[in-house]
Amino acid sequence: MASSPSHDLNRVRAAARADTEVNFGFWAYLMSDVVLFSMLFLAYVNLSQRYAGGPTPGEIFSLHGVFLETMALLASSLTFGLAMVSLHQGKKNHIIGWLLATFVLGAFFLWHEVSEFVHIIHEGASFDRSGFLSAYFGLVGTHGAHVFFGMIWLLTMVAQIALRGLTPAIGSRLARLSLFWHFLDLVWICVFSTVYLPGLIQGGSA
Amino acid sequence: MFGKLTLDAFHHSSMIIVFANVIMIGTGLAVVAALTYYRKWGYLYREWFTTVDHKKIGVIYIVIALIFLLRGFIDAAMVRAQQASAGPGMDGYLEAAHFAELFTGHGTMMIFFMAMPFLVGLMNIAIPLQIGARDVSFPLLNAISVWLTAAAGALVMISLLVGSFSEAGWSGYTPFSGLAHSPGPGVDYWIWALQISGISTTLTGVNFVTTILKKRAPGMTLMRMPMFTWTVLCTSILIVVSFPALTAALALLALDRSVGTHFFTSIMGGDQMLYINMFWLWGHPEVYILVLPAFGIFSEVVTTYCNKRLFGYTSMVWATMAIAFLSFGVWVHHFYTMGQDPLRNSIFGIATMVIAIPTGVKIYDWIWTMFRGRIEYKLPMLWTLGFLITFVMGGMSGVLLAIPGADYKMHNSLFLVAHFHNVLIPGTMFGLLAGFYYWFPKVFGFRLDEKWGRHSFWGWLVGFYVAFVPLYMLGIMGMPRRMVTYDNPAWHFWLVIAAIGAIIVAYGIFAMFMQIYVSWRDREKNADLTGDPWGGRTLEWSIPSPPPEYNFAVVPEVRDRDAFMEMKVNDWAYQRPSAYEDIHMPKSTPLAIVIAALSFVFGFAYVWHIWWLAGLCVLGTVAAVIVRSFNDETEFVIPAAEVEADEDAFHRRLQDADVFEHMKDIKEYGDERTPNGEFIEPTTRATSGVPG
């Protein structure tokens, strides 16, 4: 059973497939998260022009910072992909290395996002300033909270691999974390093209 | 230190609330004292609080549902009593604020803490058994779901003692539910009770989608699934796709109320209609989440008690899928009057009326199944007949309301109240009760008493008509919903009649509890020794009542949609293998009650803005999950010898009850079959050669 640490790579590989029963369940959960995010996008699109006399997107967004954030998050999906490649090769230390790289990129993304939030709030454009800003902080903040929990999960997995080695249970969990991490990347691309790009284009002409 | 929580929160101006608290605390203390006196805490902890067995989890859900059936009904009765005792020159006995708490509490409790837990309880009990599985896909997640529902229910309960409950109606429309108009803790209690129970339901949806798609016994293709399984699959998909909309709406409302955002406020760029759209994006699918499984139950009941294969199975499946799909395209009909243009209203009006078509298909399928079947008027069949007649009436008033022009007259009137009670009571409540009587012997090993059951049925049915037909009349006479008092003398007579209806329903509820007591007292006499008390057709009836922890000693093979009936007529029911195998089952764990307790404290802390405590609860939950993830010893083994001993005992009971003799009758009088034993689908003609 899953109880004894097994080094049988094939069992680990089988457990890491995306279509096992438990991973299928995780897909179903991700679908519910898609709906959650679509509601936040709905709120954002609906409220995005309601400035209530406050700042507009052009005044508070900086393309430079968002570009760095985006690149970090996209790169973290690549490093996670490499961690999964290492999993299929059974290279324990490589997995840990790539997971830690993913963690660092995630941390960079989150640090950047939080400092952007702090900056915007300092300029007097907090979430209680207007409907637009509430929706902005609500959507981007929810994505950030997901990234934060993903990072706790990453560290937990690093600890489990270090302590337990490659067991089928751990292979299965990594497959789910991988789905989760790529999903957050996908959501970010939607955030980028719904929030920042139109905001900056409009902001430029306003 | 304690946020907004002060001793004032325990002060209640209304003696009725003080009295209710005395009853609630007194009952609680009595239960605790009795459990201590009879030394039952250890048993409860081992067998119930830490269990991951889907059958026990189902029972816990239904216990929660029955408690809230009583509380929700008391609220309804108090609303009826107020309106019957108020009127021109009379104020009734309630303050306006308390009256508002009552109608809010009634709706909230009946939907979230009565109908949903009852439904999920029946799903838990029946689904793994119907598909030949040993448990659901995620047993621990299932335990977390049930205890989260309990935690959410506890938040509703404690709002009676500490602070107050929401006055904003069960749908909590903004801006009234915003901080500016409802500054008290009531709406916050409502938000967190719904939020926690909603998350619990989302997890249940994920669990049952996976269970049904991944855990079916070999041979059970999608088109061989029992109808209840089909409807639960559709409901679970609806849950996964719609409940997050509620989660988002409630989370944003909570932010508006606690940190001052402007999602739904009426100033600073907020948009109230955004909340109302998001709420009904969940709310309308929710109606079908509640009603589809009940349709599944009626299908099981009709086939079983008519001793006939379901008429039009394929059309029933497609009708279910069609309703599930259409349910996402009609939400605007909840607010025709709120400013969209006529074109948009017309589109949603037509979409709404279209739902009547697949629903009509189902009604005809049930009627054709009964046609020339050998109908046994057992309790579940009575509820089904009561449903058919009453629900068609409710559906008709729904089609009327779907016309935007007519809705402008009826919107927010008692006509609407009568309509949705007229679909939800027969559609959901009668279905849940039919399922309760149908599967009760499977879970507990004895049948429920017929006499008291009939009393209960007639109490509910007659009481329903007496209580709600007057509300239709009042709606047409122009009476708005939710009025604490009124000055139109013409309304008073009908409100008194409606209150009498509530008393008759009260007798139905009393008779049901009486029935449970009497059946328990006579459980020896009512015992179900064979596991197949009704001549069932699906796999749950092929195993003992109550089923062993592992459900199936050997995972069954399915050759037909009526899997067990096919085994009975083709002489391979109860077949035993040459050797039994060890069975791996998930171990009990306290993780679920720990997470639920932390969620309850989190909700309470958020309501009162005790931020440090709320933060600790989040940390505690994350820590508990991480600790659990390091535990790999999550299963235990039931040895083959033990399984074989259980099966020996079961087969002795089958022999004693002459089950194998009786099977000859089934072959002779049962469904029509081809010479090689395959069932012939029922048509509108009775038997081959005889024109229908």
Coordinates of C-alpha atoms in Angstrom, one line a residue, chain B residues 107 135 243 283 318 399 526:
Chain B
G107 CA -36.2 30.6 4.0
D135 CA -17.6 4.3 -0.6
F243 CA -22.2 27.3 -5.9
G283 CA -30.0 30.8 -7.1
W318 CA -32.2 13.7 -21.8
V399 CA -45.3 29.4 -16.4
N526 CA -40.8 -4.3 11.1

